[in-house]
XYZ file of N, CA, C and O in Angstrom:
748
model
N -1.107 -21.773 37.608
C -1.040 -20.341 37.821
C -1.221 -19.631 36.472
O -0.573 -19.962 35.487
N -2.123 -18.653 36.430
C -2.359 -17.881 35.212
C -1.340 -16.764 35.098
O -1.215 -15.945 36.001
N -0.641 -16.766 33.979
C 0.302 -15.689 33.712
C -0.434 -14.552 33.032
O -1.286 -14.797 32.171
N -0.078 -13.323 33.349
C -0.703 -12.214 32.631
C -0.280 -12.237 31.157
O 0.866 -12.558 30.847
N -1.239 -11.955 30.282
C -0.951 -11.923 28.854
C -0.155 -10.663 28.526
O -0.423 -9.598 29.078
N 0.816 -10.766 27.624
C 1.532 -9.553 27.214
C 0.571 -8.593 26.514
O -0.358 -9.025 25.831
N 0.792 -7.330 26.697
C -0.055 -6.312 26.089
C 0.544 -5.949 24.730
O 1.729 -5.612 24.650
N -0.263 -6.026 23.673
C 0.292 -5.676 22.361
C 0.550 -4.177 22.272
O -0.179 -3.364 22.836
N 1.599 -3.824 21.554
C 1.886 -2.433 21.229
C 1.119 -2.117 19.959
O 1.322 -2.780 18.931
N 0.212 -1.139 20.021
C -0.556 -0.734 18.846
C 0.014 0.551 18.289
O 0.271 1.498 19.044
N 0.192 0.574 16.988
C 0.670 1.766 16.299
C -0.283 2.102 15.166
O -0.831 1.200 14.526
N -0.462 3.400 14.917
C -1.205 3.789 13.723
C -0.204 4.010 12.592
O 1.011 3.848 12.774
N -0.696 4.372 11.415
C 0.172 4.495 10.238
C 1.269 5.535 10.451
O 2.419 5.319 10.052
N 0.944 6.652 11.089
C 1.931 7.712 11.323
C 3.000 7.256 12.302
O 4.194 7.477 12.079
N 2.568 6.607 13.381
C 3.531 6.120 14.376
C 4.441 5.048 13.771
O 5.643 5.020 14.039
N 3.879 4.181 12.961
C 4.672 3.144 12.313
C 5.718 3.766 11.388
O 6.888 3.380 11.408
N 5.289 4.740 10.576
C 6.207 5.385 9.634
C 7.357 6.075 10.359
O 8.460 6.172 9.820
N 7.118 6.548 11.583
C 8.138 7.266 12.349
C 9.012 6.340 13.189
O 9.925 6.822 13.863
N 8.747 5.039 13.164
C 9.491 4.098 14.009
C 10.628 3.474 13.199
O 10.407 2.563 12.401
N 11.863 3.942 13.411
C 12.978 3.441 12.587
C 13.310 1.975 12.843
O 13.942 1.337 11.999
N 12.865 1.422 13.956
C 13.138 0.009 14.228
C 12.134 -0.903 13.533
O 12.478 -2.020 13.149
N 10.891 -0.451 13.357
C 9.848 -1.318 12.807
C 9.551 -1.056 11.334
O 9.214 -1.959 10.592
N 9.631 0.189 10.907
C 9.228 0.558 9.552
C 9.971 -0.214 8.460
O 9.321 -0.720 7.536
N 11.287 -0.362 8.525
C 11.986 -1.016 7.400
C 11.518 -2.446 7.122
O 11.458 -2.850 5.972
N 11.154 -3.209 8.122
C 10.749 -4.592 7.901
C 9.253 -4.815 7.895
O 8.794 -5.953 7.798
N 8.487 -3.722 7.958
C 7.040 -3.869 8.111
C 6.392 -4.610 6.945
O 5.612 -5.542 7.158
N 6.675 -4.217 5.722
C 6.010 -4.850 4.567
C 6.309 -6.341 4.518
O 5.413 -7.154 4.257
N 7.553 -6.718 4.794
C 7.907 -8.146 4.783
C 7.190 -8.887 5.905
O 6.708 -10.013 5.703
N 7.117 -8.279 7.081
C 6.407 -8.932 8.188
C 4.909 -9.025 7.895
O 4.278 -10.030 8.222
N 4.354 -7.987 7.291
C 2.923 -8.018 6.945
C 2.662 -9.118 5.925
O 1.665 -9.844 6.028
N 3.550 -9.247 4.950
C 3.391 -10.319 3.974
C 3.442 -11.679 4.655
O 2.610 -12.546 4.400
N 4.423 -11.888 5.531
C 4.537 -13.159 6.255
C 3.237 -13.460 7.003
O 2.682 -14.551 6.896
N 2.745 -12.477 7.736
C 1.529 -12.656 8.531
C 0.347 -13.036 7.639
O -0.331 -14.049 7.879
N 0.098 -12.255 6.610
C -1.060 -12.502 5.744
C -0.920 -13.813 4.977
O -1.885 -14.582 4.882
N 0.257 -14.078 4.449
C 0.460 -15.313 3.681
C 0.277 -16.541 4.563
O -0.369 -17.516 4.143
N 0.822 -16.529 5.786
C 0.656 -17.674 6.695
C -0.804 -17.884 7.049
O -1.285 -19.023 7.057
N -1.511 -16.807 7.334
C -2.926 -16.939 7.692
C -3.738 -17.508 6.537
O -4.555 -18.416 6.728
N -3.522 -16.990 5.334
C -4.265 -17.480 4.168
C -3.900 -18.936 3.892
O -4.772 -19.766 3.604
N -2.628 -19.272 4.003
C -2.183 -20.663 3.786
C -2.913 -21.606 4.745
O -3.230 -22.737 4.402
N -3.189 -21.118 5.959
C -3.861 -21.940 6.968
C -5.385 -21.834 6.904
O -6.072 -22.333 7.794
N -5.925 -21.155 5.860
C -7.373 -21.122 5.648
C -8.099 -19.921 6.198
O -9.332 -19.910 6.225
N -7.375 -18.888 6.638
C -8.042 -17.700 7.195
C -8.902 -17.021 6.135
O -8.583 -17.022 4.948
N -9.980 -16.429 6.597
C -10.937 -15.747 5.735
C -10.532 -14.286 5.573
O -11.057 -13.399 6.237
N -9.566 -14.040 4.682
C -9.064 -12.675 4.476
C -9.270 -12.169 3.055
O -8.727 -11.138 2.681
N -10.027 -12.908 2.247
C -10.320 -12.461 0.892
C -9.443 -13.054 -0.185
O -9.659 -12.795 -1.366
N -8.437 -13.817 0.186
C -7.582 -14.492 -0.772
C -7.814 -15.995 -0.683
O -8.029 -16.533 0.399
N -7.731 -16.679 -1.797
C -7.781 -18.135 -1.804
C -6.359 -18.681 -1.690
O -6.109 -19.638 -0.972
N -5.432 -18.045 -2.412
C -4.007 -18.392 -2.345
C -3.282 -17.270 -1.608
O -3.704 -16.113 -1.682
N -2.200 -17.587 -0.916
C -1.462 -16.527 -0.215
C -1.044 -15.408 -1.169
O -0.620 -15.669 -2.299
N -1.189 -14.161 -0.729
C -0.797 -13.037 -1.589
C 0.722 -12.986 -1.756
O 1.466 -13.448 -0.887
N 1.164 -12.395 -2.843
C 2.593 -12.228 -3.102
C 3.124 -11.041 -2.292
O 2.345 -10.169 -1.874
N 4.420 -10.965 -2.094
C 4.994 -9.794 -1.424
C 4.641 -8.485 -2.133
O 4.338 -7.487 -1.476
N 4.650 -8.496 -3.470
C 4.315 -7.278 -4.212
C 2.857 -6.880 -4.004
O 2.541 -5.689 -3.890
N 1.966 -7.869 -3.968
C 0.546 -7.581 -3.756
C 0.326 -6.954 -2.386
O -0.414 -5.980 -2.241
N 0.981 -7.484 -1.368
C 0.845 -6.931 -0.012
C 1.451 -5.531 0.042
O 0.857 -4.614 0.613
N 2.618 -5.339 -0.575
C 3.251 -4.019 -0.576
C 2.363 -2.981 -1.255
O 2.214 -1.856 -0.753
N 1.745 -3.353 -2.377
C 0.851 -2.429 -3.079
C -0.369 -2.096 -2.221
O -0.781 -0.937 -2.127
N -0.953 -3.100 -1.573
C -2.094 -2.883 -0.695
C -1.715 -1.915 0.435
O -2.444 -0.960 0.722
N -0.574 -2.143 1.059
C -0.145 -1.281 2.164
C 0.114 0.145 1.693
O -0.205 1.109 2.408
N 0.655 0.305 0.506
C 0.872 1.641 -0.053
C -0.456 2.366 -0.222
O -0.580 3.551 0.136
N -1.459 1.665 -0.735
C -2.785 2.268 -0.921
C -3.425 2.635 0.416
O -3.994 3.728 0.565
N -3.331 1.739 1.385
C -3.944 1.999 2.695
C -3.251 3.169 3.381
O -3.909 4.048 3.954
N -1.923 3.207 3.315
C -1.188 4.306 3.953
C -1.502 5.645 3.283
O -1.623 6.666 3.961
N -1.649 5.653 1.965
C -2.015 6.886 1.266
C -3.403 7.348 1.702
O -3.630 8.541 1.941
N -4.330 6.423 1.820
C -5.675 6.768 2.278
C -5.634 7.304 3.704
O -6.332 8.277 4.033
N -4.826 6.698 4.553
C -4.716 7.170 5.939
C -4.166 8.595 5.975
O -4.667 9.443 6.722
N -3.144 8.880 5.166
C -2.584 10.245 5.121
C -3.626 11.252 4.651
O -3.638 12.395 5.093
N -4.512 10.839 3.750
C -5.535 11.729 3.199
C -6.772 11.825 4.095
O -7.707 12.556 3.772
N -6.803 11.075 5.195
C -7.977 11.079 6.067
C -9.089 10.164 5.581
O -10.205 10.231 6.079
N -8.780 9.331 4.599
C -9.783 8.441 4.019
C -9.618 6.996 4.460
O -10.177 6.078 3.855
N -8.822 6.776 5.493
C -8.606 5.421 5.981
C -7.786 5.456 7.249
O -7.347 6.515 7.703
N -7.610 4.282 7.810
C -6.768 4.132 8.989
C -6.133 2.756 8.948
O -6.767 1.787 8.526
N -4.882 2.703 9.367
C -4.146 1.457 9.487
C -3.717 1.332 10.933
O -3.223 2.293 11.526
N -3.902 0.160 11.490
C -3.410 -0.143 12.835
C -2.611 -1.427 12.764
O -2.987 -2.370 12.064
N -1.511 -1.473 13.499
C -0.676 -2.664 13.574
C -0.440 -3.001 15.036
O -0.481 -2.117 15.901
N -0.209 -4.280 15.305
C 0.025 -4.739 16.683
C 1.314 -5.549 16.722
O 1.538 -6.421 15.870
N 2.121 -5.254 17.709
C 3.379 -5.966 17.925
C 3.385 -6.566 19.314
O 2.931 -5.940 20.278
N 3.907 -7.770 19.406
C 4.287 -8.359 20.687
C 5.799 -8.468 20.619
O 6.337 -9.226 19.800
N 6.464 -7.659 21.400
C 7.914 -7.539 21.267
C 8.226 -6.932 19.917
O 7.636 -5.921 19.535
N 9.104 -7.561 19.166
C 9.472 -7.060 17.840
C 8.662 -7.706 16.727
O 8.831 -7.367 15.566
N 7.778 -8.638 17.074
C 7.044 -9.409 16.063
C 5.693 -8.760 15.758
O 4.894 -8.510 16.654
N 5.447 -8.538 14.464
C 4.144 -8.076 14.014
C 3.158 -9.224 14.194
O 3.355 -10.302 13.619
N 2.131 -9.027 14.996
C 1.163 -10.091 15.254
C -0.244 -9.740 14.787
O -1.154 -10.558 14.907
N -0.417 -8.536 14.260
C -1.748 -8.183 13.783
C -1.743 -6.897 13.002
O -0.870 -6.038 13.186
N -2.716 -6.797 12.116
C -2.921 -5.545 11.393
C -4.373 -5.486 10.958
O -5.047 -6.502 10.811
N -4.837 -4.273 10.783
C -6.193 -4.056 10.301
C -6.302 -2.671 9.711
O -5.475 -1.791 10.003
N -7.302 -2.486 8.869
C -7.502 -1.162 8.299
C -8.946 -0.986 7.864
O -9.677 -1.950 7.655
N -9.338 0.281 7.774
C -10.602 0.641 7.154
C -10.333 1.699 6.093
O -9.337 2.415 6.161
N -11.225 1.757 5.117
C -11.162 2.752 4.051
C -12.545 3.360 3.846
O -13.561 2.651 3.923
N -12.558 4.664 3.582
C -13.837 5.309 3.237
C -14.334 4.754 1.910
O -13.544 4.384 1.038
N -15.641 4.745 1.767
C -16.230 4.350 0.492
C -15.923 5.421 -0.546
O -15.941 6.614 -0.249
N -15.642 5.007 -1.782
C -15.286 5.944 -2.849
C -16.500 6.663 -3.430
O -16.396 7.812 -3.849
N -17.645 5.998 -3.455
C -18.844 6.591 -4.052
C -19.213 7.869 -3.293
O -19.312 7.855 -2.064
N -19.425 8.994 -3.980
C -19.682 10.267 -3.293
C -20.829 10.219 -2.290
O -20.736 10.832 -1.222
N -21.882 9.486 -2.591
C -23.018 9.420 -1.674
C -22.742 8.556 -0.444
O -23.525 8.566 0.499
N -21.630 7.826 -0.475
C -21.277 6.958 0.658
C -20.056 7.466 1.421
O -19.571 6.788 2.324
N -19.523 8.636 1.062
C -18.286 9.157 1.656
C -18.328 9.300 3.176
O -17.281 9.201 3.814
N -19.492 9.527 3.803
C -19.477 9.628 5.265
C -19.203 8.285 5.952
O -19.038 8.230 7.158
N -19.143 7.214 5.186
C -19.051 5.875 5.749
C -17.748 5.192 5.331
O -17.103 5.594 4.371
N -17.388 4.138 6.051
C -16.150 3.410 5.754
C -16.368 1.924 5.985
O -17.322 1.522 6.660
N -15.460 1.136 5.423
C -15.533 -0.312 5.537
C -14.251 -0.837 6.167
O -13.153 -0.519 5.691
N -14.388 -1.603 7.232
C -13.250 -2.282 7.838
C -12.976 -3.468 6.920
O -13.762 -4.403 6.858
N -11.882 -3.393 6.167
C -11.657 -4.351 5.091
C -10.824 -5.557 5.480
O -11.008 -6.630 4.942
N -9.874 -5.379 6.350
C -9.033 -6.513 6.773
C -8.738 -6.373 8.256
O -8.461 -5.282 8.750
N -8.787 -7.496 8.933
C -8.322 -7.602 10.314
C -7.654 -8.966 10.402
O -8.309 -9.990 10.208
N -6.355 -8.960 10.631
C -5.576 -10.196 10.615
C -4.759 -10.295 11.891
O -4.069 -9.345 12.261
N -4.853 -11.446 12.551
C -4.099 -11.673 13.785
C -3.371 -13.003 13.662
O -3.973 -14.028 13.313
N -2.082 -12.983 13.939
C -1.239 -14.174 13.918
C -1.895 -15.265 14.766
O -2.332 -15.015 15.892
N -1.957 -16.476 14.231
C -2.591 -17.590 14.948
C -1.960 -17.797 16.326
O -2.656 -18.136 17.290
N -0.655 -17.572 16.449
C 0.023 -17.749 17.739
C -0.398 -16.704 18.770
O -0.164 -16.885 19.958
N -1.029 -15.615 18.317
C -1.455 -14.546 19.225
C -2.961 -14.572 19.497
O -3.471 -13.706 20.208
N -3.673 -15.559 18.937
C -5.118 -15.644 19.197
C -5.359 -15.809 20.691
O -4.599 -16.477 21.382
N -6.412 -15.167 21.164
C -6.775 -15.264 22.573
C -5.986 -14.338 23.479
O -6.146 -14.392 24.696
N -5.166 -13.474 22.899
C -4.363 -12.558 23.707
C -4.853 -11.114 23.627
O -4.157 -10.201 24.059
N -6.024 -10.909 23.063
C -6.610 -9.570 23.018
C -6.147 -8.710 21.854
O -6.504 -7.533 21.781
N -5.372 -9.279 20.944
C -4.842 -8.496 19.827
C -5.976 -8.053 18.894
O -6.067 -6.880 18.516
N -6.838 -8.980 18.499
C -7.950 -8.639 17.610
C -8.880 -7.612 18.228
O -9.310 -6.672 17.561
N -9.178 -7.773 19.502
C -10.040 -6.819 20.213
C -9.394 -5.436 20.245
O -10.037 -4.427 19.963
N -8.104 -5.389 20.570
C -7.404 -4.097 20.651
C -7.357 -3.417 19.287
O -7.611 -2.206 19.184
N -7.033 -4.176 18.240
C -6.990 -3.604 16.900
C -8.361 -3.084 16.467
O -8.481 -1.965 15.963
N -9.397 -3.893 16.656
C -10.739 -3.492 16.231
C -11.206 -2.271 16.993
O -11.731 -1.317 16.399
N -11.017 -2.264 18.313
C -11.431 -1.113 19.121
C -10.695 0.153 18.672
O -11.294 1.233 18.590
N -9.403 0.036 18.386
C -8.633 1.195 17.929
C -9.134 1.682 16.571
O -9.240 2.893 16.336
N -9.440 0.753 15.665
C -9.941 1.141 14.348
C -11.309 1.806 14.445
O -11.590 2.777 13.736
N -12.164 1.321 15.328
C -13.468 1.955 15.544
C -13.258 3.367 16.099
O -13.899 4.329 15.643
N -12.363 3.512 17.059
C -12.081 4.833 17.626
C -11.514 5.774 16.559
O -11.887 6.953 16.493
N -10.620 5.260 15.709
C -10.072 6.073 14.621
C -11.184 6.520 13.676
O -11.191 7.675 13.214
N -12.102 5.627 13.361
C -13.212 5.962 12.463
C -14.090 7.042 13.091
O -14.463 8.017 12.420
N -14.394 6.887 14.348
C -15.213 7.881 15.049
C -14.518 9.247 15.013
O -15.135 10.264 14.694
N -13.219 9.254 15.307
C -12.449 10.503 15.316
C -12.390 11.134 13.923
O -12.359 12.354 13.788
N -12.387 10.322 12.880
C -12.333 10.815 11.499
C -13.705 11.250 10.986
O -13.830 11.653 9.832
N -14.735 11.151 11.823
C -16.070 11.569 11.417
C -16.837 10.540 10.610
O -17.858 10.864 9.999
N -16.381 9.296 10.618
C -17.121 8.239 9.935
C -18.449 8.051 10.662
O -18.491 7.987 11.888
N -19.526 7.982 9.908
C -20.848 7.830 10.501
C -21.203 6.366 10.735
O -21.727 6.012 11.788
N -20.955 5.534 9.734
C -21.252 4.108 9.854
C -20.028 3.334 9.363
O -19.548 3.573 8.251
N -19.552 2.440 10.201
C -18.431 1.570 9.846
C -18.998 0.187 9.576
O -19.704 -0.375 10.423
N -18.728 -0.331 8.389
C -19.247 -1.632 7.996
C -18.101 -2.629 7.887
O -16.933 -2.250 7.875
N -18.457 -3.884 7.792
C -17.501 -4.945 7.510
C -18.282 -6.135 7.016
O -19.504 -6.202 7.167
N -17.574 -7.049 6.387
C -18.202 -8.329 6.075
C -17.246 -9.424 6.503
O -16.041 -9.219 6.582
N -17.819 -10.547 6.851
C -17.035 -11.677 7.339
C -17.615 -12.959 6.761
O -18.810 -13.037 6.451
N -16.756 -13.950 6.636
C -17.213 -15.257 6.181
C -18.027 -15.884 7.306
O -17.653 -15.799 8.481
N -19.116 -16.497 6.949
C -20.061 -17.022 7.934
C -19.498 -18.031 8.914
O -19.996 -18.153 10.030
N -18.441 -18.748 8.533
C -17.861 -19.725 9.456
C -16.820 -19.102 10.384
O -16.275 -19.782 11.238
N -16.586 -17.808 10.257
C -15.594 -17.118 11.079
C -16.264 -16.674 12.390
O -16.392 -15.486 12.675
N -16.693 -17.659 13.159
C -17.510 -17.382 14.343
C -16.772 -16.576 15.401
O -17.373 -15.734 16.062
N -15.475 -16.806 15.561
C -14.715 -16.037 16.548
C -14.705 -14.557 16.216
O -14.917 -13.710 17.082
N -14.462 -14.236 14.939
C -14.456 -12.833 14.524
C -15.844 -12.223 14.669
O -15.986 -11.101 15.169
N -16.875 -12.941 14.261
C -18.236 -12.414 14.373
C -18.610 -12.166 15.839
O -19.247 -11.154 16.164
N -18.199 -13.055 16.725
C -18.453 -12.862 18.158
C -17.722 -11.608 18.656
O -18.274 -10.805 19.399
N -16.469 -11.429 18.238
C -15.702 -10.245 18.617
C -16.399 -8.978 18.141
O -16.587 -8.036 18.914
N -16.803 -8.944 16.876
C -17.449 -7.750 16.339
C -18.742 -7.428 17.097
O -18.998 -6.268 17.435
N -19.546 -8.445 17.387
C -20.779 -8.216 18.156
C -20.454 -7.628 19.529
O -21.138 -6.721 19.995
N -19.405 -8.145 20.166
C -19.058 -7.658 21.510
C -18.586 -6.205 21.485
O -18.611 -5.530 22.522
N -18.185 -5.709 20.308
C -17.735 -4.327 20.182
C -18.818 -3.422 19.574
O -18.533 -2.304 19.164
N -20.054 -3.903 19.533
C -21.175 -3.068 19.123
C -21.633 -3.221 17.690
O -22.579 -2.551 17.269
N -21.002 -4.077 16.903
C -21.450 -4.302 15.530
C -22.712 -5.158 15.540
O -22.855 -6.047 16.380
N -23.601 -4.880 14.605
C -24.798 -5.698 14.442
C -24.841 -6.224 13.007
O -24.386 -5.560 12.072
N -25.404 -7.417 12.859
C -25.555 -8.003 11.526
C -26.722 -7.322 10.841
O -27.797 -7.189 11.405
N -26.511 -6.906 9.579
C -27.600 -6.282 8.834
C -27.929 -7.026 7.541
O -28.823 -6.625 6.805
N -27.242 -8.123 7.296
C -27.557 -8.896 6.105
C -26.644 -10.095 5.956
O -25.604 -10.192 6.608
N -27.082 -11.001 5.099
C -26.329 -12.233 4.887
C -26.647 -12.741 3.484
O -27.802 -12.787 3.080
N -25.592 -13.098 2.756
C -25.756 -13.732 1.451
C -25.384 -15.196 1.613
O -24.208 -15.527 1.812
N -26.370 -16.095 1.558
C -26.092 -17.517 1.763
C -25.186 -18.084 0.665
O -25.356 -17.782 -0.517
N -24.224 -18.886 1.079
C -23.328 -19.614 0.174
C -22.701 -18.714 -0.893
O -22.492 -19.121 -2.028
N -22.361 -17.496 -0.539
C -21.853 -16.493 -1.477
C -20.343 -16.582 -1.687
O -19.841 -16.327 -2.766
N -19.605 -16.927 -0.637
C -18.145 -16.976 -0.702
C -17.735 -18.359 -1.199
O -18.112 -19.367 -0.614
N -16.936 -18.373 -2.276
C -16.503 -19.634 -2.868
C -15.015 -19.836 -2.624
O -14.194 -19.026 -3.037
N -14.704 -20.925 -1.936
C -13.314 -21.328 -1.727
C -13.223 -22.751 -2.277
O -13.576 -23.709 -1.597
N -12.797 -22.829 -3.531
C -12.831 -24.129 -4.193
C -14.278 -24.595 -4.298
O -15.150 -23.869 -4.748
N -14.516 -25.812 -3.828
C -15.870 -26.364 -3.859
C -16.704 -25.960 -2.645
O -17.915 -26.147 -2.632
N -16.060 -25.414 -1.629
C -16.782 -25.022 -0.410
C -17.452 -23.667 -0.591
O -16.924 -22.791 -1.269
N -18.594 -23.514 0.044
C -19.346 -22.264 -0.003
C -19.655 -21.827 1.426
O -19.974 -22.650 2.287
N -19.567 -20.522 1.636
C -19.823 -19.942 2.962
C -20.728 -18.731 2.810
O -20.704 -18.040 1.793
N -21.495 -18.449 3.859
C -22.286 -17.228 3.878
C -21.350 -16.028 3.950
O -20.260 -16.105 4.531
N -21.785 -14.919 3.386
C -21.121 -13.626 3.565
C -22.006 -12.838 4.510
O -23.182 -12.599 4.211
N -21.455 -12.466 5.664
C -22.213 -11.800 6.721
C -21.813 -10.325 6.762
O -20.626 -10.001 6.861
N -22.796 -9.440 6.678
C -22.568 -8.000 6.709
C -22.878 -7.460 8.105
O -23.937 -7.751 8.656
N -21.951 -6.662 8.638
C -22.114 -6.077 9.967
C -21.840 -4.585 9.893
O -21.131 -4.119 9.004
N -22.380 -3.860 10.871
C -22.168 -2.408 10.923
C -22.244 -1.926 12.347
O -22.846 -2.563 13.214
N -21.586 -0.785 12.582
C -21.731 -0.070 13.839
C -21.976 1.397 13.470
O -21.283 1.969 12.636
N -23.017 1.955 14.064
C -23.400 3.352 13.813
C -22.628 4.231 14.775
O -22.778 4.088 16.001
N -21.774 5.106 14.268
C -20.928 5.950 15.099
C -21.478 7.358 15.261
O -20.829 8.204 15.907
N -22.647 7.632 14.698
C -23.248 8.948 14.844
C -23.731 9.125 16.266
O -24.114 8.161 16.929
N -23.689 10.360 16.704
C -24.191 10.660 18.040
C -25.703 10.423 18.062
O -26.408 10.824 17.134
N -26.143 9.766 19.109
C -27.587 9.551 19.256
C -28.248 10.903 19.534
O -27.716 11.724 20.269
N -29.436 11.140 18.933
C -30.127 12.421 19.181
C -30.439 12.570 20.661
O -30.854 11.627 21.318
N -30.209 13.760 21.172
C -30.399 14.031 22.600
C -31.714 14.479 22.903
O -32.596 14.324 23.508
């Protein structure tokens, strides 16, 4: 018998900040999530698990960008457990300001296959559209086939690839660039 999957609770940065039950432990839970994923080989941009201070600093920067309208943070909970987070940031270069980059999307390994990554990504795309982002980009490690499949299913297309660009010790992986155009199609 198939049991229905629990539905993740998604919060944006403002909702998280206003939640007295979740906000106090958020940075520690985010560190746990990211460190465990990196320790297990996840493609999140770190070779070694990040320190608690590094994660706290990153979250401070992302939350500041979200308050300024230059980014968005989304988090996912199953019950009281943080099982996912993701964010995008606008490009800093003045000529690229209409665009943003989805920089991190992390889902607890125990929550894979439960729709958490899809829900987070869809929410981040919707946030970008609402913020007037014209093109949302991302890059992924070439062996991250599950993530690449998810992004394609949500309308992202590959626009480039750097062969053997990502170095993890002696291993090399392609860096795959994807984008979704959020501008209204001409009528």
